[in-house]
Amino acid sequence: MKPSIPKGTRDFSPQEMVKRNYIFDTIKQVFQRYGYLPIETPAMENLSTLMGKYGEEGDKLIFKILNSGDFLSNVDTNLILNADSKLLTNKISEKALKYDLTVPFARYVVQHQHEITFPFKRYQIQPVWRADRPQKGRYREFYQCDADVIGSNSLVNEVELVQLIDDVFTKLNVPVLIKINNRKILSGIAEIIGEKDKIITITVAIDKLDKIGVDGVNKELQENGVSHSAIEKLQPLITFEGSTLEKLNFLKQLLGNSEIGLKGIEEVEYIFKTVDSLGLNTAKTELDITLARGLNYYTGAIFEVKSNAGTFTSSICGGGRYDDLTGIFGLPNMSGVGISFGADRIYDVLNELNLFPESVAASTKLLFVTFGEAEQNYCLPLLAKARTAGINSEIYPDAGAKMKKQMGYADDKKIPFVVIIGSDEMLNGLLTLKNMTTGEQAKITIDSIIEELK
RNA sequence: GUGGCCAUAGUUCAGUUGGUUAGAAUAUCGGUUUGUGGUACCGAGGGUCGUGGGUUCGAGCCCCAUUGGCCACCCCA
C-alpha cells in the first residue's frame, strides 16, 4: 500500500520546521512582550460548542468526529432511510475538530471564569481544522496564533493590537497593510438604507467589492432580495474614495441619523487618531468600509492584514471585537477583542519573499568526528562538557565511519564547526577544530573550543 | 458544494504519427581518496507509466470510468 496523508494536510521536514519555529518564536515573543499569557485547549470540542458560531458556511466546514462504538445503534431507522445528512450528523457525531481558537477560548473563559482575573489577556498557538477544499494558501490543517483581551471594553485594546501586528511584521520584515473597519458602521449603513435585517447579506456582498466590482456587488444584493432603492442609497458609500479623514467625514454626514453608525465612526476615529499619534514602525493602516469578514460573532472593530509585497493576496492575519461570544455559554456582558495570525500563510509569504534569515538553518554548532572506538570513547566526556557549556553539539554515532561520510554529514546539516580527533589529538589533548565555512583548522584544547563557540 | 487543469524513478521533467528492453537531471548509496565536506569523474540501486476497464496484432501515448493532486468560485488564516 502506498502511504499518504489526508487531503490538505502536510508533513513538515526539519528544514521547514526550523523556519516555522522562527515564525512561532517571533510571534510568541511579541505576545509575551504585550503581557499575554499562554493557554491551550483540546484539539476537539463538543460539536454543540462550535455549531452556529461561524455562519452557515462555517458549520459546513467543521470536521465532525464519528461517535465511538456502534454509532448507529440508537439512531431511528427512519432517519437513516431518509438520508438527511444534516439531521443524521447530530445523532452520530457529538465531537468535532476545532475550527478556530476564538470560540474555544470563549468556552474556556466561561468555564474558568472564577479562576480568571479580568481583563484577561491570553495567547494561544495551536492547529485548527477546516473541511475546505484546499488551494493556494488554504490548508485543511493549519496553525493560528491568537492574542485576545477579554473583559475590557476599552479601545486601548484595539490600539494595542494594531501596534502588536506592526511589531510582529516589522520583526519578520514583511511590509503589511492593516485594514480596519467597524461592524457598527456596517450596521449603520444597513439601517440608513432601510435593510436593517439584511446586514449579513449586505456585508458579505460588499466584502467582495475588490474582487467582483460594483456591478457584481449590486447583482448579488439584488439576488438576495435587497430592494432597489436600498441598493441605490448604498452606491455612494461603496464607491467613495479618499483619505481616512475624508472617509470619516463623509460617513458622519451619511450616517448622521444612525446612532449605532455614529458610534462605530467614533470608535474607528479614536483608533486611527491614537495609532497615528503613537506611530507605527513599518505597517500601513487603512479604513476600508468594504471590509466585513464573514465570522458571525464580530460586533465592533474588525481587522484584516495583507502583505504589501509578493503575489500572496490572501489575508495573513485577521480579527475583531466580539461583544457577546461568551453569552451563548452563559456569561453575558463580557466583551473581547483579538487577532489571529495565520502561521502557514505567513510562511508562504516569507518563503516567496526570501525573508527567512540564514541563521535559522543551523541548529547543531559542533560535530565530533572520530576514527574509531577508542577516539569515540575519548570524545564522549568532551561532548558532554560542550553540551553542559550550552553548545549544541553531537558526535557521529558510527565509530568506524569514513571521514568523508562524517564530514558530509556535517556539511549536509550545515554544522559550522567540526572537531577531529585521532591518535595524535588524544595523545596531547590538542584537538583539531575545523571551521566549515572558511576551511581553517587549528589545534586547540576542548576548553578553548568551548570558550570560542560559547 | 460548483467549475477548470494535471497525473511517467524519492524529486523535477523528457518520451516522435501508437511499435522491440521507458530515459535525463537531481537526490540516495558505493568508488576514485583507510586523517578532511562542499567541486569533479566513474559506477549502482530505484518504475505494475495513479488505479480499473476498453480499442488495437501491439498502449506511457487513443477512449471511458475512478482515485489523487493543483487552481478558481464560495468562504476564510
XYZ file of C-alpha atoms (C1' of nucleotides) in Angstrom:
531
model
C 0.000 0.000 0.000
C 1.158 3.476 -0.877
C 1.453 5.671 2.214
C -0.328 9.009 2.072
C -1.848 11.698 4.269
C -5.316 13.252 4.115
C -6.028 15.944 1.554
C -4.943 19.387 2.660
C -2.608 18.165 5.421
C 1.184 18.232 5.278
C 4.296 16.710 6.789
C 6.923 19.175 7.936
C 10.554 18.161 7.462
C 13.379 19.560 9.629
C 14.217 22.351 7.158
C 10.604 23.530 7.210
C 10.173 23.099 10.945
C 13.175 25.290 11.652
C 11.582 28.046 9.568
C 8.165 27.509 11.095
C 9.602 27.747 14.568
C 11.209 31.041 13.623
C 7.708 32.401 12.916
C 6.165 30.900 16.051
C 9.022 32.141 18.224
C 8.795 35.669 16.823
C 5.046 35.884 17.346
C 5.228 34.313 20.793
C 7.932 36.743 21.857
C 5.794 39.742 20.840
C 2.704 38.292 22.534
C 4.661 37.974 25.756
C 6.056 41.490 25.359
C 2.485 42.783 25.440
C 1.540 40.811 28.540
C -0.432 37.938 27.038
C -0.367 34.560 28.822
C -0.495 31.172 27.096
C -3.315 28.647 27.244
C -4.139 25.521 25.265
C -7.471 23.877 24.584
C -8.222 20.381 23.212
C -8.000 19.538 19.531
C -11.655 18.554 19.692
C -14.634 20.303 21.195
C -18.230 19.259 21.671
C -19.945 19.760 18.343
C -22.603 21.889 20.046
C -19.895 24.304 21.220
C -18.851 25.032 17.645
C -22.068 24.868 15.634
C -23.735 28.161 14.754
C -20.779 30.392 15.593
C -19.228 30.761 12.164
C -22.213 31.322 9.937
C -23.923 28.823 7.694
C -20.842 28.197 5.554
C -18.709 27.751 8.642
C -20.928 24.997 10.026
C -20.401 23.006 6.843
C -16.639 23.323 7.136
C -16.392 21.879 10.634
C -14.754 18.433 10.723
C -17.130 16.171 12.636
C -15.871 13.186 14.567
C -17.838 9.959 14.346
C -19.064 8.643 17.712
C -17.173 5.658 19.038
C -18.599 2.156 19.058
C -21.805 1.173 17.308
C -22.766 4.707 16.407
C -25.941 3.677 14.574
C -27.425 1.574 17.349
C -29.536 4.327 18.898
C -30.497 6.099 15.699
C -34.075 5.934 14.452
C -34.097 3.725 11.350
C -36.358 6.186 9.545
C -33.763 8.886 9.963
C -31.178 6.707 8.248
C -33.548 5.729 5.458
C -34.456 9.369 4.851
C -30.778 10.027 4.178
C -30.952 13.517 5.660
C -27.255 14.063 6.351
C -27.763 17.197 8.384
C -30.172 15.615 10.853
C -28.221 12.383 10.965
C -24.956 14.192 11.746
C -26.206 15.304 15.143
C -27.104 11.716 16.027
C -23.840 10.056 15.051
C -21.361 12.827 15.919
C -21.075 14.765 19.136
C -17.464 15.925 18.836
C -15.618 17.980 16.237
C -12.117 19.281 15.498
C -11.840 22.926 16.435
C -12.398 25.422 13.653
C -10.673 28.407 15.224
C -9.214 29.403 18.578
C -11.652 32.186 19.488
C -14.766 30.118 20.164
C -12.915 27.510 22.274
C -11.380 30.470 24.126
C -14.827 31.899 24.875
C -15.869 28.469 26.143
C -12.710 28.334 28.256
C -13.380 31.764 29.761
C -16.915 30.845 30.776
C -15.811 27.519 32.223
C -12.901 29.031 34.166
C -14.448 32.425 34.965
C -13.858 32.046 38.702
C -10.128 31.419 38.297
C -9.561 34.292 35.886
C -8.626 37.849 36.757
C -10.181 40.232 34.232
C -9.282 41.780 31.917
C -7.729 38.528 30.756
C -5.044 38.619 28.058
C -4.294 35.219 26.596
C -2.331 33.919 23.656
C -2.772 30.557 22.021
C -0.801 28.865 19.241
C -2.449 25.673 18.025
C -3.634 23.917 14.890
C -7.215 24.263 13.690
C -9.063 22.258 11.037
C -11.403 23.242 8.252
C -13.085 20.876 5.778
C -12.457 23.331 2.974
C -11.249 22.351 -0.448
C -7.517 23.061 -0.364
C -5.841 25.517 -2.724
C -3.088 28.110 -2.706
C -2.574 29.314 0.868
C -5.500 27.257 2.065
C -4.964 24.170 4.151
C -7.264 21.783 5.967
C -4.984 21.759 8.981
C -3.186 24.980 9.841
C -1.860 26.904 12.805
C -3.412 30.028 14.220
C -1.586 32.281 16.635
C -4.186 34.195 18.615
C -3.980 37.040 21.103
C -7.195 38.176 22.765
C -8.185 40.508 25.585
C -11.487 39.667 27.228
C -13.333 41.558 29.950
C -12.451 45.071 28.831
C -14.408 47.460 26.639
C -11.525 49.887 26.270
C -10.487 50.834 22.770
C -6.919 50.913 24.042
C -7.006 47.190 23.402
C -7.748 47.739 19.723
C -4.912 50.250 19.504
C -2.563 47.828 21.222
C -3.444 45.047 18.804
C -2.601 47.281 15.853
C 0.780 48.008 17.434
C 1.268 44.308 18.110
C 0.574 43.443 14.468
C 3.051 46.136 13.441
C 5.685 44.723 15.798
C 5.305 41.155 14.549
C 5.547 42.023 10.871
C 8.334 44.504 11.454
C 10.329 41.727 13.137
C 9.525 39.379 10.245
C 10.417 42.085 7.686
C 7.082 41.852 5.905
C 5.554 45.134 4.713
C 1.849 44.925 5.514
C -1.374 46.840 5.152
C -3.712 46.704 8.160
C -7.284 47.224 7.040
C -9.652 48.401 9.736
C -13.418 48.753 9.797
C -16.228 48.508 12.322
C -19.305 46.319 12.253
C -21.274 49.184 13.807
C -20.609 51.287 10.732
C -21.899 48.429 8.599
C -24.973 48.159 10.846
C -25.463 51.903 10.466
C -25.288 51.607 6.708
C -27.845 48.794 6.700
C -30.072 50.920 8.916
C -29.797 54.034 6.774
C -30.639 52.257 3.546
C -33.628 50.611 5.214
C -32.444 46.998 5.188
C -31.525 46.544 8.825
C -32.288 42.827 8.940
C -30.217 42.120 5.809
C -26.979 43.233 7.442
C -25.185 39.927 6.876
C -26.225 39.710 3.244
C -25.074 43.275 2.690
C -21.742 42.920 4.455
C -20.921 39.650 2.689
C -21.700 41.271 -0.645
C -19.723 44.482 -0.211
C -16.814 42.488 1.216
C -16.336 41.181 -2.310
C -16.092 44.641 -3.861
C -12.436 44.451 -4.833
C -12.998 41.031 -6.382
C -16.247 41.340 -8.312
C -16.585 45.114 -8.648
C -19.548 47.415 -8.064
C -21.773 45.701 -10.626
C -21.058 42.301 -9.101
C -21.925 43.550 -5.643
C -25.158 45.129 -6.817
C -26.118 41.973 -8.646
C -25.531 39.861 -5.559
C -27.534 42.271 -3.395
C -30.423 42.161 -5.831
C -30.353 38.368 -5.977
C -30.523 38.258 -2.202
C -33.642 40.392 -2.023
C -32.210 43.797 -1.165
C -34.568 46.464 -2.502
C -33.685 48.609 -5.482
C -33.866 51.857 -3.538
C -31.611 50.433 -0.836
C -29.011 49.460 -3.428
C -29.298 52.944 -4.882
C -28.640 54.523 -1.489
C -25.692 52.251 -0.939
C -23.813 53.364 -4.061
C -22.061 56.493 -2.744
C -20.887 54.542 0.293
C -19.169 51.729 -1.502
C -17.682 53.834 -4.245
C -16.302 56.631 -2.078
C -12.542 57.053 -2.186
C -10.307 59.306 -0.161
C -8.096 59.552 2.867
C -9.147 58.071 6.193
C -10.126 61.529 7.402
C -12.200 62.212 4.298
C -13.897 58.850 4.624
C -14.783 59.557 8.241
C -16.257 62.975 7.455
C -18.233 61.506 4.592
C -19.577 58.742 6.817
C -20.547 61.200 9.559
C -22.723 63.057 7.059
C -24.362 59.959 5.666
C -24.863 58.096 8.915
C -25.926 61.167 10.885
C -29.296 59.612 11.709
C -27.948 56.264 12.806
C -26.958 56.054 16.442
C -25.072 52.805 16.006
C -23.381 54.090 12.847
C -22.104 57.177 14.622
C -20.830 55.022 17.491
C -18.857 52.949 15.002
C -17.386 56.072 13.419
C -16.404 57.399 16.819
C -14.620 54.124 17.661
C -12.754 53.977 14.384
C -11.782 57.618 14.697
C -10.302 57.031 18.151
C -8.317 54.016 16.937
C -6.844 55.861 13.949
C -6.078 59.034 15.902
C -4.369 57.174 18.717
C -2.409 54.861 16.422
C -1.332 57.871 14.354
C -0.124 59.824 17.351
C 1.842 56.841 18.653
C 3.209 55.936 15.232
C 3.907 52.535 13.720
C 7.254 51.026 12.697
C 6.524 49.686 9.229
C 2.847 48.763 8.865
C 0.406 50.908 6.917
C -3.204 51.313 8.019
C -6.349 51.971 6.049
C -10.017 52.458 6.803
C -11.820 50.072 4.486
C -15.597 50.453 4.599
C -15.979 47.363 2.459
C -14.150 45.141 4.926
C -16.799 42.913 6.504
C -15.413 39.485 7.491
C -17.730 36.532 7.440
C -17.482 35.360 11.022
C -20.799 35.952 12.734
C -19.568 36.892 16.162
C -17.849 40.224 15.426
C -19.710 43.322 16.676
C -17.185 46.192 16.726
C -13.764 46.774 15.235
C -12.633 44.361 12.532
C -9.087 43.899 11.261
C -7.531 42.249 8.289
C -3.860 42.212 7.349
C -2.396 41.616 3.911
C 1.148 41.509 2.649
C 2.119 44.560 0.629
C 4.754 42.641 -1.310
C 4.716 39.487 -3.403
C 1.875 37.680 -5.113
C 0.191 36.427 -1.978
C -3.091 38.307 -1.655
C -4.997 36.310 0.967
C -5.148 37.746 4.457
C -2.370 36.606 6.763
C -3.906 37.954 9.956
C -7.415 38.914 10.993
C -9.560 39.678 13.987
C -12.008 41.939 15.673
C -14.191 42.689 18.671
C -16.948 40.354 19.809
C -19.297 41.726 22.448
C -21.192 38.633 23.391
C -19.447 35.443 22.369
C -19.446 34.171 25.958
C -23.153 34.970 26.328
C -24.055 31.831 24.393
C -22.226 29.807 27.030
C -23.946 31.611 29.916
C -21.691 34.551 30.690
C -23.169 37.788 29.302
C -21.611 41.247 29.144
C -18.107 40.019 28.534
C -16.646 41.857 25.590
C -13.440 40.679 23.962
C -11.190 41.687 21.118
C -8.461 39.684 19.452
C -6.433 38.870 16.398
C -5.252 35.719 14.746
C -2.035 35.262 12.779
C -2.100 32.584 10.073
C 1.315 30.993 10.541
C 1.142 28.860 7.408
C 0.289 31.768 5.150
C 2.963 33.912 6.772
C 5.360 31.047 5.990
C 4.316 31.157 2.333
C 4.845 34.925 2.229
C 8.292 34.763 3.874
C 9.271 31.933 1.560
C 8.241 33.791 -1.572
C 9.956 36.991 -0.483
C 13.039 35.122 0.714
C 12.796 36.643 4.163
C 13.958 33.742 6.303
C 17.269 34.648 7.929
C 20.217 32.359 7.105
C 20.975 31.795 10.752
C 17.775 29.885 11.398
C 19.038 26.960 9.316
C 21.692 25.584 11.680
C 20.911 24.020 15.000
C 23.951 21.881 15.804
C 27.047 24.024 16.197
C 29.749 21.440 16.751
C 30.271 17.899 15.452
C 32.793 15.460 16.898
C 34.458 13.436 14.146
C 36.372 10.309 15.211
C 38.361 7.457 13.698
C 37.375 4.552 15.851
C 36.055 3.296 19.118
C 38.996 4.473 21.215
C 38.584 8.020 19.870
C 34.847 7.886 20.351
C 35.227 6.879 23.995
C 37.698 9.706 24.446
C 35.181 12.130 22.947
C 32.087 11.260 24.928
C 33.095 13.175 28.092
C 34.225 16.142 25.954
C 30.879 16.094 24.163
C 29.070 16.159 27.499
C 31.275 19.044 28.583
C 30.429 21.064 25.478
C 26.730 20.420 25.968
C 26.900 21.433 29.620
C 28.536 24.663 28.481
C 25.463 25.317 26.341
C 26.888 24.479 22.926
C 24.588 22.465 20.665
C 26.841 19.557 19.766
C 26.745 15.964 18.619
C 29.020 13.074 17.773
C 28.869 10.924 14.669
C 27.488 7.739 16.212
C 29.086 5.082 13.976
C 32.684 4.855 15.183
C 34.158 3.230 12.079
C 32.584 5.588 9.556
C 34.801 7.152 6.948
C 35.829 10.761 7.237
C 34.133 11.649 4.009
C 30.905 10.326 5.436
C 31.276 12.218 8.695
C 32.304 15.475 7.029
C 29.484 15.106 4.554
C 27.086 14.727 7.445
C 28.349 17.991 8.946
C 28.108 19.692 5.593
C 24.580 18.488 4.959
C 23.385 19.637 8.380
C 25.202 22.952 7.923
C 27.111 22.396 11.160
C 29.583 25.298 11.282
C 32.347 23.627 13.336
C 33.851 20.145 13.377
C 36.333 18.824 15.870
C 38.507 15.988 14.529
C 40.027 13.531 16.967
C 42.562 10.801 16.192
C 45.537 9.274 17.978
C 47.644 12.471 17.882
C 44.879 14.545 19.397
C 44.225 12.005 22.133
C 47.914 11.946 22.996
C 48.434 15.646 23.660
C 44.867 16.897 24.203
C 45.190 19.409 21.381
C 42.101 18.838 19.243
C 41.757 19.752 15.587
C 38.970 22.347 15.243
C 37.831 22.971 11.700
C 35.744 25.934 10.625
C 33.486 24.503 7.925
C 32.819 27.844 6.305
C 36.393 29.028 5.871
C 38.086 25.628 5.939
C 40.574 26.871 8.525
C 41.895 24.428 11.111
C 43.621 24.934 14.424
C 44.909 22.691 17.195
C 43.404 23.771 20.492
C 42.115 22.325 23.770
C 38.478 21.496 24.456
C 38.302 24.398 26.920
C 39.408 26.863 24.258
C 36.883 25.420 21.820
C 34.098 25.864 24.345
C 35.298 29.403 25.066
C 35.346 30.247 21.380
C 31.960 28.786 20.467
C 30.035 29.977 23.508
C -20.914 22.222 -2.671
C -19.715 24.152 -8.315
C -16.079 24.553 -12.312
C -11.031 24.181 -14.927
C -6.090 21.849 -15.474
C -2.849 17.757 -14.452
C -1.027 12.532 -13.195
C 5.898 8.717 -16.057
C 12.114 6.844 -10.616
C 12.404 9.894 -3.716
C 12.003 14.964 -6.566
C 11.639 17.975 -11.326
C 10.573 16.516 -16.027
C 11.614 14.097 -21.450
C 9.253 10.159 -24.090
C 8.248 11.284 -32.037
C 2.078 9.592 -36.423
C 0.540 4.027 -31.087
C 5.981 -0.124 -32.446
C 11.396 -4.117 -29.564
C 14.477 -3.752 -23.156
C 10.529 3.650 -20.775
C 15.156 7.927 -20.486
C 17.647 12.535 -18.386
C 18.751 15.778 -14.489
C 18.797 15.845 -9.395
C 18.708 13.234 -4.751
C 20.389 8.478 -2.359
C 24.248 4.639 -1.890
C 29.236 2.954 -3.329
C 34.085 4.065 -5.538
C 38.360 7.368 -7.328
C 40.520 9.065 -1.698
C 41.847 3.733 5.183
C 43.018 11.844 8.603
C 39.258 16.109 5.781
C 32.963 18.165 3.442
C 31.017 21.483 -0.477
C 33.644 20.800 -6.699
C 34.992 16.827 -10.345
C 34.999 11.859 -12.544
C 33.225 6.562 -12.523
C 29.524 3.083 -11.001
C 24.959 1.064 -8.588
C 20.087 0.689 -6.844
C 15.477 2.864 -7.703
C 9.254 2.357 -12.169
C 2.882 -2.692 -12.203
C 3.907 4.834 -16.508
C -2.101 6.835 -10.178
C -5.932 2.684 -10.412
C -9.644 -0.291 -13.221
C -11.691 -1.348 -17.787
C -11.898 -0.745 -23.281
C -9.994 -0.085 -28.618
C -5.680 -2.499 -31.189
C -1.522 -7.631 -33.764
C 0.695 -4.002 -30.267
C -0.995 1.384 -25.411
C 3.181 5.618 -21.200
C 0.659 7.706 -25.746
C -6.200 6.797 -28.055
C -11.405 6.146 -25.411
C -14.394 5.505 -20.761
C -14.635 5.292 -15.563
C -12.403 6.058 -10.902
C -8.922 7.988 -7.355
C -5.433 11.616 -6.122
C -3.058 16.464 -6.772
C -3.057 21.674 -8.246
C -6.009 26.056 -9.284
C -10.521 29.150 -9.330
C -15.548 30.131 -7.124
C -17.997 30.013 -2.258
C -15.789 31.135 2.295
C -11.551 32.118 5.107
C -5.852 32.330 8.433
